[in-house]
PDB file of N, CA and C in Angstrom:
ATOM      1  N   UNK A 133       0.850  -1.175   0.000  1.00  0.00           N
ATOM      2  CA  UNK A 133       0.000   0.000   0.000  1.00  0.00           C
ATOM      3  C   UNK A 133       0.895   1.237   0.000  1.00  0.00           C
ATOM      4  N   UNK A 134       0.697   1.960  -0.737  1.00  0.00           N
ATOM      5  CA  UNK A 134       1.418   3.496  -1.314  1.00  0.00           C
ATOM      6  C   UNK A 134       1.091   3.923   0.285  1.00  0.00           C
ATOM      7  N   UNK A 135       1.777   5.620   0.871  1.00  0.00           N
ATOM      8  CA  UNK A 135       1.351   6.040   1.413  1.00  0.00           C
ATOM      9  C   UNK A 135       0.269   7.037   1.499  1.00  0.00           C
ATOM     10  N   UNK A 136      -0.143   7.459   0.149  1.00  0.00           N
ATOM     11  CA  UNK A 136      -0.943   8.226  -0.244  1.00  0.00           C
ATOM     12  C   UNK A 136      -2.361   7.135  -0.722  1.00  0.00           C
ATOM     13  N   UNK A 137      -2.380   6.177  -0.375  1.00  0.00           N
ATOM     14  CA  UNK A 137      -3.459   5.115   0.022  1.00  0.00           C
ATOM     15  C   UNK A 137      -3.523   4.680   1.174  1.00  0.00           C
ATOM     16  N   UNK A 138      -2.647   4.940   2.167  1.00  0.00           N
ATOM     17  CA  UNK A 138      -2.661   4.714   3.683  1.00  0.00           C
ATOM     18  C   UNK A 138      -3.610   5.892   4.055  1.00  0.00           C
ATOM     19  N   UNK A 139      -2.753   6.964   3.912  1.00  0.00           N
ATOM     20  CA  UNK A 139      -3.763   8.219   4.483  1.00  0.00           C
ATOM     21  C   UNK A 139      -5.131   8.395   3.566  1.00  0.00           C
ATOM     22  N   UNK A 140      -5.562   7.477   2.690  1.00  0.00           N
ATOM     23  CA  UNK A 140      -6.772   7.697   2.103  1.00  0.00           C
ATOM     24  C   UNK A 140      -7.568   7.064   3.426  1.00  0.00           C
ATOM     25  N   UNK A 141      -7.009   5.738   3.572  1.00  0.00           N
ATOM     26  CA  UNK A 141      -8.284   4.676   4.429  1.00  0.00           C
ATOM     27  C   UNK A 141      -7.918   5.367   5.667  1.00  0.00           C
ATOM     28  N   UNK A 142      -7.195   5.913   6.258  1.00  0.00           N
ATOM     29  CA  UNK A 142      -7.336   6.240   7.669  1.00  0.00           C
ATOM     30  C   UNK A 142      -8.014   7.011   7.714  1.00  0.00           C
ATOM     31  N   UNK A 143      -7.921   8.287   6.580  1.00  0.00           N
ATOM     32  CA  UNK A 143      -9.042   9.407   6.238  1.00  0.00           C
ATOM     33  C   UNK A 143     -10.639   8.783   6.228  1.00  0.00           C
ATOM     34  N   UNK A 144     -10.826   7.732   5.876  1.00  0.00           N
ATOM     35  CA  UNK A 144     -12.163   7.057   5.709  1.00  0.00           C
ATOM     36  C   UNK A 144     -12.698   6.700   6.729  1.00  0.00           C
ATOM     37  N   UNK A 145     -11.351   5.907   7.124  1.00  0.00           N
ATOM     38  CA  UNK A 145     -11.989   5.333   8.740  1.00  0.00           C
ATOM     39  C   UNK A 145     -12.287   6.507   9.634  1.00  0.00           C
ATOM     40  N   UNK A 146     -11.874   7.342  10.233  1.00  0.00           N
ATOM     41  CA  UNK A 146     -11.749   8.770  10.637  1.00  0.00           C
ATOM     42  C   UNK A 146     -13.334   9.701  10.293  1.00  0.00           C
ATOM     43  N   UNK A 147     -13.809   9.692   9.127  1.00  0.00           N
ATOM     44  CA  UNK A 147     -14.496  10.160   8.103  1.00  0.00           C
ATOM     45  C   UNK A 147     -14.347  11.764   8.433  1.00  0.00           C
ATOM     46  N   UNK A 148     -12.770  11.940   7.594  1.00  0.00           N
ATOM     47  CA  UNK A 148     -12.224  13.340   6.954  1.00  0.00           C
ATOM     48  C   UNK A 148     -11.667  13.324   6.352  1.00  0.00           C
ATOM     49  N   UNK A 149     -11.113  14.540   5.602  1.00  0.00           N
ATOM     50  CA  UNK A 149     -11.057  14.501   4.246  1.00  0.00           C
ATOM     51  C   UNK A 149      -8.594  14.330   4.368  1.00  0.00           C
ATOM     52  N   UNK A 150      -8.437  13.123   3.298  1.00  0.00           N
ATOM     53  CA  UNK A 150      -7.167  12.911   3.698  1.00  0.00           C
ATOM     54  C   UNK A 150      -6.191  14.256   3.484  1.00  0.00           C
ATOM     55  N   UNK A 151      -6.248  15.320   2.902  1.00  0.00           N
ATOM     56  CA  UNK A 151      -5.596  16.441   3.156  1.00  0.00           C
ATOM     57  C   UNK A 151      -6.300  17.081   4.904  1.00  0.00           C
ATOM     58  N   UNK A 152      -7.210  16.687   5.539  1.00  0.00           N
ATOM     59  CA  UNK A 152      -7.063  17.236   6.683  1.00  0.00           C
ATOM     60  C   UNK A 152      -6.366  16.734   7.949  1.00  0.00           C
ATOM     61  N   UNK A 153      -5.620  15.580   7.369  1.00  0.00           N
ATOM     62  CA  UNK A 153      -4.694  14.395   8.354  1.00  0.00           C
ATOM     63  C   UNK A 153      -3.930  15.093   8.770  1.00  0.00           C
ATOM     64  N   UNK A 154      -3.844  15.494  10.344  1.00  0.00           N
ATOM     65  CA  UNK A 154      -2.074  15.902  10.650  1.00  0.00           C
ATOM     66  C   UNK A 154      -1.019  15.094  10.091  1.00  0.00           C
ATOM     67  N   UNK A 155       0.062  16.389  10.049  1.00  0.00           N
ATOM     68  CA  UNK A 155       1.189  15.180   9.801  1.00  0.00           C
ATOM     69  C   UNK A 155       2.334  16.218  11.214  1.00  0.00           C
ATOM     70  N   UNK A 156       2.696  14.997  11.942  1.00  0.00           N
ATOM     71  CA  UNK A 156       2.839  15.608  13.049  1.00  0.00           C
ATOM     72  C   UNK A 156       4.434  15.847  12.922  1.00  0.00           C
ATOM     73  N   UNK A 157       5.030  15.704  12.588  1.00  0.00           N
ATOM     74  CA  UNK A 157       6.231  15.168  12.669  1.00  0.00           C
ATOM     75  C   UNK A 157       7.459  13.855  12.350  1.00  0.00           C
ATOM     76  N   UNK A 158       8.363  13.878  13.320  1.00  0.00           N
ATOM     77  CA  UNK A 158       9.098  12.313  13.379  1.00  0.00           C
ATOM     78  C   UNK A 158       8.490  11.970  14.539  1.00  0.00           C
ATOM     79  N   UNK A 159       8.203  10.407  14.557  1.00  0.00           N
ATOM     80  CA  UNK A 159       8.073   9.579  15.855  1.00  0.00           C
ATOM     81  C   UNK A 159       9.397   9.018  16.845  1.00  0.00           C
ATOM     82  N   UNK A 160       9.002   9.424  17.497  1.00  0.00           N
ATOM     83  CA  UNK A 160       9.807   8.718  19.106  1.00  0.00           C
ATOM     84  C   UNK A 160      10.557   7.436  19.022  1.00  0.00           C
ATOM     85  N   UNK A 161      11.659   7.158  19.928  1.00  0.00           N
ATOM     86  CA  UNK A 161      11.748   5.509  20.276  1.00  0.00           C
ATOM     87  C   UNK A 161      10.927   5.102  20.631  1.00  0.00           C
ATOM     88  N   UNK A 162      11.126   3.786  20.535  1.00  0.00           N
ATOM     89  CA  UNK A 162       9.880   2.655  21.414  1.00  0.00           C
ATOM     90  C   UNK A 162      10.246   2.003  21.869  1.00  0.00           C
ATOM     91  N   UNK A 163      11.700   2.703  23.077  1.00  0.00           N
ATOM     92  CA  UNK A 163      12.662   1.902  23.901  1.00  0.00           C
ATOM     93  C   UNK A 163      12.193   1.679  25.211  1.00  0.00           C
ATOM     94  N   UNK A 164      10.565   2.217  25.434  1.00  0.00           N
ATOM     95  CA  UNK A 164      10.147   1.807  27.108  1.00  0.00           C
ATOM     96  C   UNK A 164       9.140   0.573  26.601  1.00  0.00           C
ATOM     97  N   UNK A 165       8.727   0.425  25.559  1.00  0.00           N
ATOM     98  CA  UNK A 165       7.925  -0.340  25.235  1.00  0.00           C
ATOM     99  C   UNK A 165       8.357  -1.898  25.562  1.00  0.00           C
ATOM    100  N   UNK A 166       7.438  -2.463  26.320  1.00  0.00           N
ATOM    101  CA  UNK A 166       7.787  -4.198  27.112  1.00  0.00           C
ATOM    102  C   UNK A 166       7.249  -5.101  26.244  1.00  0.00           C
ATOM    103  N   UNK A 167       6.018  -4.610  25.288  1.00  0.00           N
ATOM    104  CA  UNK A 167       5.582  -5.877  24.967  1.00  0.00           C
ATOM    105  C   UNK A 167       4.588  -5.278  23.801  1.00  0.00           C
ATOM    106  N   UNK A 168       4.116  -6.483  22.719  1.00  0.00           N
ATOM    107  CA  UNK A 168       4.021  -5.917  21.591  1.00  0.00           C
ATOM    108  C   UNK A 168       2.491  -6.918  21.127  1.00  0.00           C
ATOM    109  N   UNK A 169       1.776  -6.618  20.619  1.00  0.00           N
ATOM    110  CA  UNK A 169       0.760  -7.317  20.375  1.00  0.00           C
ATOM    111  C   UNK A 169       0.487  -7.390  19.036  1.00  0.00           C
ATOM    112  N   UNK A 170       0.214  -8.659  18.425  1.00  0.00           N
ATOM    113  CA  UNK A 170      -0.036  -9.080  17.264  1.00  0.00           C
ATOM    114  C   UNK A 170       0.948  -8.706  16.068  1.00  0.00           C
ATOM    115  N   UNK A 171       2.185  -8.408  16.872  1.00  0.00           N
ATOM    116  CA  UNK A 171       3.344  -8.083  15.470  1.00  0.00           C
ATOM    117  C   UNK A 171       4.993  -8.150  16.312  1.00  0.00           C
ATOM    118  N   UNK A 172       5.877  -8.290  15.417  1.00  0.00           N
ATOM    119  CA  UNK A 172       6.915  -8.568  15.939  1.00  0.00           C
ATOM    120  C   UNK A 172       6.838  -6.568  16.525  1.00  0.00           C
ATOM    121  N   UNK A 173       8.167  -6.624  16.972  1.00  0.00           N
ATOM    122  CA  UNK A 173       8.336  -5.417  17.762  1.00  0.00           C
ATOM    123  C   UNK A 173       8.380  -4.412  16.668  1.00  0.00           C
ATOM    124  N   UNK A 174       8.079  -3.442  16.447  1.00  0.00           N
ATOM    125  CA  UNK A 174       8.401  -2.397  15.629  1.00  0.00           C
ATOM    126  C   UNK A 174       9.891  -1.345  15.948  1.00  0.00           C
ATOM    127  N   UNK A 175       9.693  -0.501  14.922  1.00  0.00           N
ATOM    128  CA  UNK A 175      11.466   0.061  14.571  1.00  0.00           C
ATOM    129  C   UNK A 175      10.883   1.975  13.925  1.00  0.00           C
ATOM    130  N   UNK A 176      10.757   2.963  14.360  1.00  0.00           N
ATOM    131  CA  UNK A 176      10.488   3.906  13.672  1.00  0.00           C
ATOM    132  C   UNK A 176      11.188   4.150  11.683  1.00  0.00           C
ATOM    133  N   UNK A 177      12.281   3.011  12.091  1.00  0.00           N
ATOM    134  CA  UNK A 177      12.708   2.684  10.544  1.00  0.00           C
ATOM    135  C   UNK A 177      12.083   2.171   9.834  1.00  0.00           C
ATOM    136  N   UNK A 178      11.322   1.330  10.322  1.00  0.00           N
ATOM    137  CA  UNK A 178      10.210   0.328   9.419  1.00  0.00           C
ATOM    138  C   UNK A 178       8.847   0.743   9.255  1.00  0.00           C
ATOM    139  N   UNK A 179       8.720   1.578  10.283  1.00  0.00           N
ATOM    140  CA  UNK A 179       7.015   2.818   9.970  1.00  0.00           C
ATOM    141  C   UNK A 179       7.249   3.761   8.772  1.00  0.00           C
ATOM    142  N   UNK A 180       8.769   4.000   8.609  1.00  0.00           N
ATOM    143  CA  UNK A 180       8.561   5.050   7.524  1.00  0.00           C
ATOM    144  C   UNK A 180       8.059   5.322   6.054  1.00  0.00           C
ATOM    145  N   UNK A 181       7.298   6.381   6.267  1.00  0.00           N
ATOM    146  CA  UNK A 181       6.074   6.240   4.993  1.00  0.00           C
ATOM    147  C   UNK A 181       5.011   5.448   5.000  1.00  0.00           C
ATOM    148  N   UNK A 182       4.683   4.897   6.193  1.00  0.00           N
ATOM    149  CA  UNK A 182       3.736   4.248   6.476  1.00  0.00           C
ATOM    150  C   UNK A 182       2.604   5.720   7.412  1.00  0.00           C
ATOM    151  N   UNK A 183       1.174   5.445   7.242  1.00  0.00           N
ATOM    152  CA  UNK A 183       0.587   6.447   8.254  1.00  0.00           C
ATOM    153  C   UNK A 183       0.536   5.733   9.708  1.00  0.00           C
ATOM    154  N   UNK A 184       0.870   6.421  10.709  1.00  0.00           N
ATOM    155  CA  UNK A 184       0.852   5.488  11.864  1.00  0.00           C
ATOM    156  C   UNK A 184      -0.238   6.165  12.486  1.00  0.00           C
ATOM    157  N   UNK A 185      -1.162   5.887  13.236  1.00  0.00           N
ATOM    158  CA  UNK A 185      -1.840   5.882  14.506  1.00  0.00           C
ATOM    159  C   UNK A 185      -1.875   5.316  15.445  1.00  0.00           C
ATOM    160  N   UNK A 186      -0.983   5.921  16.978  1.00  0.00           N
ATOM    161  CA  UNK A 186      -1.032   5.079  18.022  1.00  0.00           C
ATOM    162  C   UNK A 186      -2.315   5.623  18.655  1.00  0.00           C
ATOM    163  N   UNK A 187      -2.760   4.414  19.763  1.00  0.00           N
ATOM    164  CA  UNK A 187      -3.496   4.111  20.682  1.00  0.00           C
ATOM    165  C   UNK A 187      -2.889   4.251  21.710  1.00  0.00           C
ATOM    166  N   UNK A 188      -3.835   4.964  23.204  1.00  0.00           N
ATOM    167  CA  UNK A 188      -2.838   4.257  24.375  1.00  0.00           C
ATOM    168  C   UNK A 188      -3.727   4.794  25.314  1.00  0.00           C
ATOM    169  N   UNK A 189      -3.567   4.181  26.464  1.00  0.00           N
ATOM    170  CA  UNK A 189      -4.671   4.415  27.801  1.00  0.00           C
ATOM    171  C   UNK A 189      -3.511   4.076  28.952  1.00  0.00           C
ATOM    172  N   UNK A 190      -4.427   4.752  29.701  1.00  0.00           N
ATOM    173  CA  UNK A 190      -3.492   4.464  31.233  1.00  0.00           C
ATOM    174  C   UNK A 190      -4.284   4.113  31.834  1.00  0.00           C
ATOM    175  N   UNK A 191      -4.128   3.690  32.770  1.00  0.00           N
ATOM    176  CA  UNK A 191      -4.911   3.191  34.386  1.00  0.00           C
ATOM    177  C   UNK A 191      -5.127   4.353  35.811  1.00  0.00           C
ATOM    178  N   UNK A 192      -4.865   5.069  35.494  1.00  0.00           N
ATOM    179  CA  UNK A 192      -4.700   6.526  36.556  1.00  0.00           C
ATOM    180  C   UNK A 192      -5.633   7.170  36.511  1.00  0.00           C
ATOM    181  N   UNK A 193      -6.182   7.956  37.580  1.00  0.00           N
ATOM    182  CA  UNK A 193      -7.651   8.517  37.222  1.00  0.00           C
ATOM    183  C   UNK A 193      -7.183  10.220  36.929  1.00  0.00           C
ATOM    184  N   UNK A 194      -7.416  10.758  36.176  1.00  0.00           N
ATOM    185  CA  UNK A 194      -6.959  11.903  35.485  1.00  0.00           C
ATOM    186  C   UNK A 194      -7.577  13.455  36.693  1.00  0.00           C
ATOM    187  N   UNK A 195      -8.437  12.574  37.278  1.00  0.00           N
ATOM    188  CA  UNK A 195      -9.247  14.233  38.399  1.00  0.00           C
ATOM    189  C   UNK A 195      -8.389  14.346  39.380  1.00  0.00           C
TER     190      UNK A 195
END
């Protein structure tokens, strides 16, 4: 998948228009990261040109 077909379907899934996608920057290490679900470990080398969207939650009550 091109990356300019990545940011189409994320745009879809999302439902906005793919020129309104941030593009935020470079991404971080993922040297605190312990454990990895449904894929070998990832590499910010191997995301590149890929659209990424992380997820993430904590357990802490925010009030």
């Amino acid at each position: 998948m091109s990356t300019q077909t990545d940011r189409g379907w994320v745009a879809r899934i999302l439902g906005v228009a793919a020129g309104d996608l941030p593009l935020e920057g470079t991404i971080g290490s993922f040297d605190g990261a312990t454990a990895w679900l449904n894929s070998a470990p990832l590499t910010p080398a191997s995301l590149r040109g890929h659209v990424v969207v992380v997820q993430f939650w904590t357990y802490t009550c925010i009030n």
